[in-house]
Coordinates of C-alpha atoms and ligand atoms in Angstrom, one line a residue:
M228 CA -33.1 95.7 182.3
K229 CA -34.2 95.2 185.7
T230 CA -35.1 97.9 187.9
I231 CA -33.5 97.3 191.7
L232 CA -35.4 98.8 194.7
V233 CA -32.2 100.3 197.2
T234 CA -33.5 101.4 200.2
G235 CA -31.5 102.5 202.2
G236 CA -29.1 104.8 198.6
A237 CA -28.0 107.2 200.5
G238 CA -26.2 106.4 202.7
F239 CA -22.5 104.6 203.3
I240 CA -22.5 101.9 202.6
G241 CA -26.5 102.2 199.7
S242 CA -24.8 105.2 198.1
N243 CA -21.3 102.9 197.3
Y244 CA -23.6 100.4 196.2
V245 CA -25.6 102.5 194.7
R246 CA -23.1 104.0 192.0
Q247 CA -22.0 100.5 191.2
L248 CA -24.4 98.8 190.1
L249 CA -24.8 102.1 187.8
L250 CA -21.3 101.8 187.1
A251 CA -22.2 97.0 186.1
G252 CA -25.1 99.0 184.0
E253 CA -27.6 95.9 184.0
A254 CA -30.3 97.4 186.1
K255 CA -32.4 100.9 187.6
V256 CA -31.7 101.5 190.6
V257 CA -34.9 103.1 192.5
N258 CA -33.4 104.3 195.4
Y259 CA -35.9 105.1 198.7
D260 CA -34.7 106.6 201.8
A261 CA -35.8 109.1 203.9
L262 CA -32.6 111.0 204.3
T263 CA -31.9 110.7 207.8
Y264 CA -29.3 112.4 210.2
A265 CA -26.8 109.5 208.2
G266 CA -28.6 110.1 204.6
N267 CA -27.2 112.4 201.9
L268 CA -27.6 112.5 198.2
E269 CA -24.2 114.4 197.9
N270 CA -22.9 110.7 198.8
L271 CA -23.9 109.8 195.1
S272 CA -23.6 113.0 193.3
G273 CA -23.2 112.6 189.7
C274 CA -25.4 109.8 189.7
E275 CA -29.0 111.8 189.9
N276 CA -28.1 112.7 185.3
D277 CA -27.9 109.2 185.1
E278 CA -31.5 108.3 183.0
R279 CA -31.3 104.5 184.6
Y280 CA -31.5 106.7 188.0
R281 CA -34.4 107.7 190.5
F282 CA -35.2 109.2 193.7
V283 CA -38.1 108.7 196.3
K284 CA -37.8 110.7 199.7
G285 CA -39.5 108.2 201.5
D286 CA -39.6 105.9 204.9
I287 CA -40.1 102.2 205.4
R288 CA -42.3 102.4 207.3
D289 CA -44.8 104.1 205.1
R290 CA -46.4 101.5 204.2
D291 CA -48.7 103.0 201.2
L292 CA -45.5 105.1 199.3
V293 CA -43.2 101.8 199.8
R294 CA -46.7 99.8 198.0
Q295 CA -47.6 102.4 196.3
T296 CA -42.9 102.9 195.1
L297 CA -43.2 98.7 194.5
T298 CA -46.1 98.0 192.1
S299 CA -45.4 101.9 190.3
G300 CA -42.0 101.0 189.5
G301 CA -41.1 97.6 187.5
I302 CA -39.6 97.0 190.4
S303 CA -38.6 92.6 190.6
E304 CA -35.6 92.9 192.9
V305 CA -35.2 94.8 196.8
V306 CA -31.8 95.7 198.7
H307 CA -32.9 96.5 201.7
F308 CA -30.2 98.9 203.3
A309 CA -31.5 101.4 205.0
A310 CA -31.4 100.8 208.9
E311 CA -30.7 102.9 211.5
S312 CA -27.0 102.1 212.3
H313 CA -24.7 103.4 214.7
V314 CA -24.9 101.3 218.0
D315 CA -24.4 103.7 220.0
R316 CA -27.1 106.4 219.8
S317 CA -28.7 103.1 220.5
V318 CA -27.9 102.7 222.9
E319 CA -29.0 106.1 223.5
G320 CA -32.7 105.4 222.6
P321 CA -33.3 102.0 221.3
E322 CA -37.4 103.1 219.6
A323 CA -35.7 104.7 216.4
F324 CA -33.9 101.2 216.2
V325 CA -36.4 99.2 217.1
S326 CA -39.7 101.4 215.0
T327 CA -37.0 102.1 211.8
N328 CA -34.9 98.6 211.8
I329 CA -37.6 95.5 213.1
L330 CA -41.0 97.5 211.8
G331 CA -40.2 98.8 208.6
T332 CA -38.6 95.6 208.2
E333 CA -41.3 93.8 208.1
I334 CA -44.1 96.9 205.5
L335 CA -41.0 96.0 203.2
L336 CA -41.1 92.6 203.9
E337 CA -44.8 92.6 202.9
E338 CA -45.4 94.9 200.3
A339 CA -42.6 93.5 198.6
R340 CA -43.9 90.0 198.9
R341 CA -47.7 91.3 198.3
A342 CA -45.8 93.4 195.1
E343 CA -44.5 90.3 194.0
V344 CA -40.4 90.6 193.7
E345 CA -38.8 87.7 192.8
R346 CA -35.1 88.6 195.3
F347 CA -34.9 91.2 198.7
V348 CA -31.6 91.1 200.1
M349 CA -31.6 92.1 203.9
V350 CA -28.9 93.3 204.5
S351 CA -27.6 92.7 208.3
T352 CA -24.5 92.6 210.6
D353 CA -22.6 90.1 212.0
E354 CA -23.2 91.9 215.3
V355 CA -26.1 89.3 215.0
Y356 CA -23.9 87.2 216.5
G357 CA -22.9 88.8 219.6
S358 CA -19.1 89.3 220.8
L359 CA -16.5 86.4 220.6
G360 CA -13.5 85.7 223.1
D361 CA -9.8 85.1 221.7
A362 CA -10.6 82.0 219.1
G363 CA -12.8 81.4 217.2
A364 CA -15.1 82.9 214.1
F365 CA -18.9 83.8 213.5
T366 CA -20.3 81.4 210.4
E367 CA -23.8 81.1 210.2
R368 CA -24.7 78.5 212.1
T369 CA -22.9 80.7 215.5
P370 CA -26.2 81.1 217.4
L371 CA -27.6 84.5 217.0
A372 CA -26.9 86.4 220.4
P373 CA -26.9 91.0 219.9
N374 CA -25.9 92.8 223.6
S375 CA -26.7 96.1 221.9
P376 CA -29.8 97.4 220.8
Y377 CA -29.3 98.1 217.9
A378 CA -27.4 94.7 217.3
A379 CA -31.1 92.8 219.2
S380 CA -33.5 95.0 216.2
K381 CA -30.6 93.4 213.3
A382 CA -31.2 90.2 214.6
S383 CA -35.0 90.4 214.7
A384 CA -35.5 92.0 211.7
D385 CA -33.3 88.8 210.2
L386 CA -35.7 87.0 212.2
L387 CA -39.2 88.4 209.9
C388 CA -36.7 87.4 206.5
R389 CA -36.4 83.4 207.9
A390 CA -39.8 83.6 208.7
F391 CA -41.4 85.4 205.4
H392 CA -39.4 82.5 203.2
H393 CA -40.3 79.4 205.5
T394 CA -44.3 81.2 206.5
F395 CA -44.5 82.5 202.2
D396 CA -41.6 81.1 200.5
F397 CA -40.7 84.2 200.0
P398 CA -37.0 84.8 197.8
V399 CA -35.0 86.4 201.1
L400 CA -31.4 86.4 200.8
V401 CA -29.6 87.9 204.1
T402 CA -26.2 89.0 204.5
R403 CA -24.1 89.4 207.5
C404 CA -21.1 91.3 207.0
S405 CA -17.9 92.9 209.2
N406 CA -17.3 96.5 210.0
N407 CA -17.0 98.5 207.1
Y408 CA -14.6 101.2 206.1
G409 CA -14.4 103.6 203.7
P410 CA -15.8 106.8 201.3
F411 CA -19.2 108.3 202.2
Q412 CA -18.9 107.2 205.6
F413 CA -21.6 109.6 208.1
P414 CA -18.2 110.6 210.8
E415 CA -19.6 108.5 213.8
K416 CA -18.1 105.7 212.6
L417 CA -14.0 105.2 214.5
I418 CA -13.0 105.2 211.6
P419 CA -13.9 108.8 209.5
L420 CA -14.1 109.4 213.7
M421 CA -10.8 109.4 213.8
I422 CA -9.6 110.7 210.8
A423 CA -11.8 114.0 211.4
N424 CA -11.0 114.9 214.7
A425 CA -7.1 114.7 213.5
L426 CA -7.1 116.7 210.8
E427 CA -8.3 119.1 213.6
D428 CA -5.6 118.0 216.8
K429 CA -8.9 117.9 218.1
P430 CA -8.2 114.3 221.2
L431 CA -9.3 110.9 219.1
P432 CA -12.2 109.6 221.9
V433 CA -10.7 105.6 222.3
Y434 CA -13.7 103.7 224.9
G435 CA -11.7 101.5 227.4
D436 CA -8.9 99.9 226.9
G437 CA -8.9 100.6 223.0
Q438 CA -8.0 96.8 223.1
N439 CA -11.8 95.7 221.6
V440 CA -11.3 94.3 218.3
R441 CA -13.5 94.6 214.4
D442 CA -12.8 92.8 211.2
W443 CA -12.1 95.9 208.5
L444 CA -13.1 95.2 205.4
H445 CA -13.7 97.5 202.2
V446 CA -17.6 99.1 201.3
S447 CA -16.3 98.2 197.7
D448 CA -15.7 94.7 198.7
H449 CA -18.8 93.5 200.9
C450 CA -21.1 95.6 197.7
R451 CA -20.1 93.3 195.0
A452 CA -20.7 90.8 197.4
V453 CA -23.9 91.8 198.4
D454 CA -24.4 91.9 194.9
M455 CA -22.8 88.4 194.0
V456 CA -26.3 87.3 196.3
R457 CA -28.7 89.1 195.4
R458 CA -27.9 87.5 192.3
A459 CA -27.1 84.4 192.9
G460 CA -27.5 82.6 196.3
V461 CA -30.3 81.0 197.5
A462 CA -33.7 81.8 198.3
G463 CA -33.1 82.0 202.9
E464 CA -29.5 81.3 202.3
V465 CA -27.5 83.5 204.1
Y466 CA -23.9 84.9 204.0
N467 CA -21.6 86.1 205.7
I468 CA -18.8 88.2 204.5
G469 CA -16.2 90.1 206.3
G470 CA -12.0 90.6 205.5
C471 CA -10.2 88.3 207.8
N472 CA -8.7 91.2 208.7
E473 CA -8.7 92.4 212.5
L474 CA -7.5 94.5 214.2
K475 CA -7.7 95.7 218.5
N476 CA -8.9 100.1 217.9
L477 CA -5.8 101.2 219.1
D478 CA -3.4 99.8 216.5
L479 CA -5.4 101.2 213.8
V480 CA -6.0 104.7 215.4
G481 CA -2.5 104.8 215.7
L482 CA -2.4 103.0 211.8
L483 CA -5.0 105.8 210.9
L484 CA -2.2 109.0 212.5
D485 CA 1.1 107.3 211.7
I486 CA -1.0 107.9 208.5
L487 CA -2.0 111.3 208.4
G488 CA 1.6 112.3 210.4
K489 CA 0.1 113.1 213.8
S490 CA 1.6 112.5 217.4
R491 CA -0.5 109.5 220.0
D492 CA -0.5 112.1 221.6
L493 CA -4.0 112.5 220.1
I494 CA -5.0 109.7 221.3
T495 CA -8.3 110.5 224.4
F496 CA -9.5 106.7 226.5
V497 CA -12.4 107.8 227.7
P498 CA -15.3 105.1 229.0
D499 CA -16.2 102.5 227.4
R500 CA -19.2 102.2 226.0
P501 CA -21.8 100.5 228.5
G502 CA -22.4 95.9 226.5
H503 CA -18.6 96.4 224.4
D504 CA -18.8 93.5 222.4
R505 CA -15.6 92.6 222.6
R506 CA -13.8 90.7 219.9
Y507 CA -15.8 90.9 216.1
A508 CA -14.2 88.0 213.4
I509 CA -15.4 86.5 210.7
D510 CA -15.1 83.0 209.0
A511 CA -16.2 84.2 204.9
G512 CA -15.7 80.4 203.7
Y513 CA -19.5 80.2 203.4
I514 CA -19.9 83.0 200.2
R515 CA -16.2 82.3 199.1
A516 CA -17.2 78.1 198.1
Q517 CA -20.4 78.8 196.9
L518 CA -20.4 82.3 195.2
G519 CA -16.7 82.9 194.4
W520 CA -16.5 86.3 196.3
E521 CA -12.5 87.3 198.1
P522 CA -11.9 90.8 198.8
E523 CA -10.4 92.3 196.6
V524 CA -9.1 95.9 198.5
S525 CA -5.7 95.0 200.4
F526 CA -5.8 96.7 203.6
D527 CA -3.4 98.5 203.4
Q528 CA -4.2 100.1 199.8
G529 CA -8.0 100.4 201.1
L530 CA -7.4 102.0 204.9
A531 CA -4.5 105.0 202.7
A532 CA -6.6 105.4 199.6
T533 CA -9.7 105.6 202.8
V534 CA -8.1 108.4 204.7
Q535 CA -6.8 110.3 200.7
W536 CA -10.2 110.4 200.5
Y537 CA -11.2 112.5 203.5
L538 CA -7.7 114.5 202.6
D539 CA -9.7 115.5 199.4
N540 CA -13.1 115.9 200.6
Q541 CA -12.7 118.2 203.0
G542 CA -15.5 119.8 201.6
W543 CA -18.8 116.8 202.0
L544 CA -16.6 116.0 205.5
Q545 CA -16.9 120.3 206.8
A546 CA -21.1 119.6 206.0
V547 CA -22.1 116.5 207.8
R548 CA -20.2 117.6 210.9
S549 CA -21.3 120.9 211.5
G550 CA -25.7 121.1 211.8
R551 CA -27.6 117.7 213.7
Y552 CA -24.7 116.5 214.1
R553 CA -23.0 118.5 215.5
A554 CA -25.7 118.3 218.7
Y555 CA -25.1 114.9 218.7
Y556 CA -21.7 114.7 219.6
E557 CA -21.9 117.6 221.6
D558 CA -24.3 115.2 223.3
M559 CA -21.7 112.3 223.1
Y560 CA -18.5 113.3 223.7
G561 CA -18.2 117.5 224.9
R562 CA -18.3 118.6 227.8
G563 CA -20.6 116.8 230.4
G564 CA -22.0 114.3 227.8
R565 CA -21.4 110.3 228.4
H566 CA -17.5 110.5 226.8
D567 CA -15.7 113.5 227.8
A568 CA -13.1 114.2 225.3
G569 CA -11.8 117.1 227.0
E570 CA -12.0 120.5 224.6
G571 CA -15.4 121.2 224.5
E572 CA -16.0 119.5 221.0
G573 CA -17.8 119.1 217.6
Ligands
LIG12 P1 -25.6 105.0 207.3 O1 -25.8 105.1 208.9 O2 -24.7 105.2 206.7 O3 -27.3 105.0 206.6 C1 -28.5 104.2 206.8 C2 -28.6 105.5 205.2 O4 -30.9 104.5 205.9 C3 -29.1 106.7 205.8 O5 -29.2 107.5 204.2 C4 -31.0 106.9 205.9 O6 -31.4 108.1 206.0 C5 -31.0 105.7 206.0 N1 -32.4 105.1 206.5 C6 -32.7 104.9 208.1 N2 -33.9 105.4 208.3 C7 -34.7 104.9 207.3 C8 -36.2 104.8 207.5 N3 -36.5 104.8 208.5 N4 -36.5 104.7 205.9 C9 -36.2 104.8 204.5 N5 -34.3 105.4 205.2 C10 -34.4 105.5 206.2 O7 -25.9 103.1 207.4 P2 -24.4 102.4 207.0 O8 -23.6 102.1 207.3 O9 -24.5 102.7 205.6 O10 -25.6 100.4 206.4 C11 -26.2 99.5 205.3 C12 -26.9 98.8 205.9 O11 -25.6 97.9 206.4 C13 -26.7 99.2 207.5 O12 -28.6 97.8 207.0 C14 -26.3 98.9 208.6 O13 -26.8 98.0 209.7 C15 -25.8 98.0 207.9 N6 -24.7 97.2 208.3 C16 -23.7 98.2 207.7 C17 -22.2 97.4 208.3 C18 -21.2 99.7 208.4 O14 -20.0 98.5 209.6 N7 -20.7 100.3 208.8 C19 -21.5 96.8 208.4 C20 -22.4 95.5 208.7 C21 -23.7 95.6 207.7
LIG13 O1 -19.9 95.2 212.7 C1 -21.0 96.1 212.0 C2 -20.7 97.0 213.2 O2 -19.8 97.9 212.3 C3 -22.6 97.5 211.8 O3 -23.7 96.3 211.7 C4 -22.4 98.5 211.9 O4 -23.6 99.8 211.9 C5 -21.7 99.8 212.5 O5 -21.2 101.2 213.0 C6 -20.0 99.1 213.1 O6 -20.8 99.1 214.7 P1 -19.2 99.0 215.1 O7 -19.6 99.2 216.5 O8 -18.3 97.6 215.4 O9 -18.5 100.5 215.3 P2 -18.1 101.3 215.3 O10 -17.6 102.8 214.2 O11 -18.7 102.4 216.5 O12 -17.3 101.7 216.1 C7 -16.1 100.2 215.9 C8 -15.4 100.4 217.7 O13 -14.2 102.2 217.5 C9 -15.5 99.7 217.8 O14 -15.0 98.3 219.1 C10 -16.1 100.8 218.8 C11 -15.8 101.6 219.4 N1 -15.7 103.5 218.4 C12 -16.6 104.0 218.6 C13 -16.2 105.2 218.4 C14 -17.4 105.9 217.8 C15 -13.7 103.9 220.3 O15 -13.7 103.2 220.6 N2 -14.4 105.2 220.2 C16 -15.9 105.8 219.3 O16 -15.3 107.7 219.6

């Protein structure tokens, strides 16, 4: 049985991926995660008893620990999720994004190459392509044009992957996915933030005119796509992943309020995110044609199930909404913050 190193496995998508891998039963998993504010071992509760699962608390920038982990555990493949992932935080402080997303990826690539890892999947994002007008969709040939410090740091990491493949023939594969939603998403991101606020009858802060478009995909479909790429993708290739499921933010927030039976009066327009990308849409034709991937979760079902998950897991939500996240939220949205949303948020 092969052993896969998953970085960032305690985060939103990483924890869903680790669960999916363990359920498939074909591999052992080493979850390497620094447990930043976004990492939460509760996302993996139950897995700790699985003998095929091991957790290493570590930073991808810690070269010695990365090397030790890669060389001592019989690891043959790496799936790299670990990142600073929130655009707003990258606007407030880009340095952590440069450090983790670029330098951390370089360290992982270099140590994985030296350890003769056989497959390295870089989990990237559609944000590296920049913003679209009213028509069209990103293909793998769309030029990189990142707009936020987050997107620029991910694009830089993608280019390092490209260089490691070109220069060293290191078997790197890059995936670029659109916006994910589903269980265990940290409530700084649009969907869980809006659900959490609505549950407390707090204002729902919609940036700008709310007409920005995102292309939503259920996290389980993203994880299946990443795993198909890991198993059957061609080294050196890029695979776009997306659900053909575009929605304006304002419409999405309205849908959430309808599902929750709350009034749309909770919607509050706040100043726009600086440099806010207007529209994302993914053309997933290549992964469909090459690997036979299709999304399985319809948006209506997925969104309703996601809302239900947050309703059923309010203890989880409360725990992550306390502590450091609270301070961040107050700074971002509270009185005097960039998006002063009124009511003394938190
Ligand atoms: P997340 O913020 O929920 O989780 C990130 C995880 O990485 C956390 O567990 C955190 O502790 C860990 N981490 C952060 N810095 C680290 C470091 N220096 N060393 C080790 N671990 C570290 O993020 P997510 O939303 O699950 O995204 C996972 C990956 O998928 C990211 O690379 C992101 O760019 C990419 N992605 C996300 C989406 C999305 O919609 N969320 C879409 C496309 C791609
Ligand atoms: O497209 C993939 C990307 O999707 C990933 O690479 C990122 O890691 C992930 O965070 C996500 O980025 P976005 O910036 O699109 O996601 P976010 O949930 O922050 O915002 C979604 C949209 O909602 C965006 O247009 C901004 C808007 N928004 C967001 C928040 C947090 C609001 O209107 N109000 C808010 O409070």
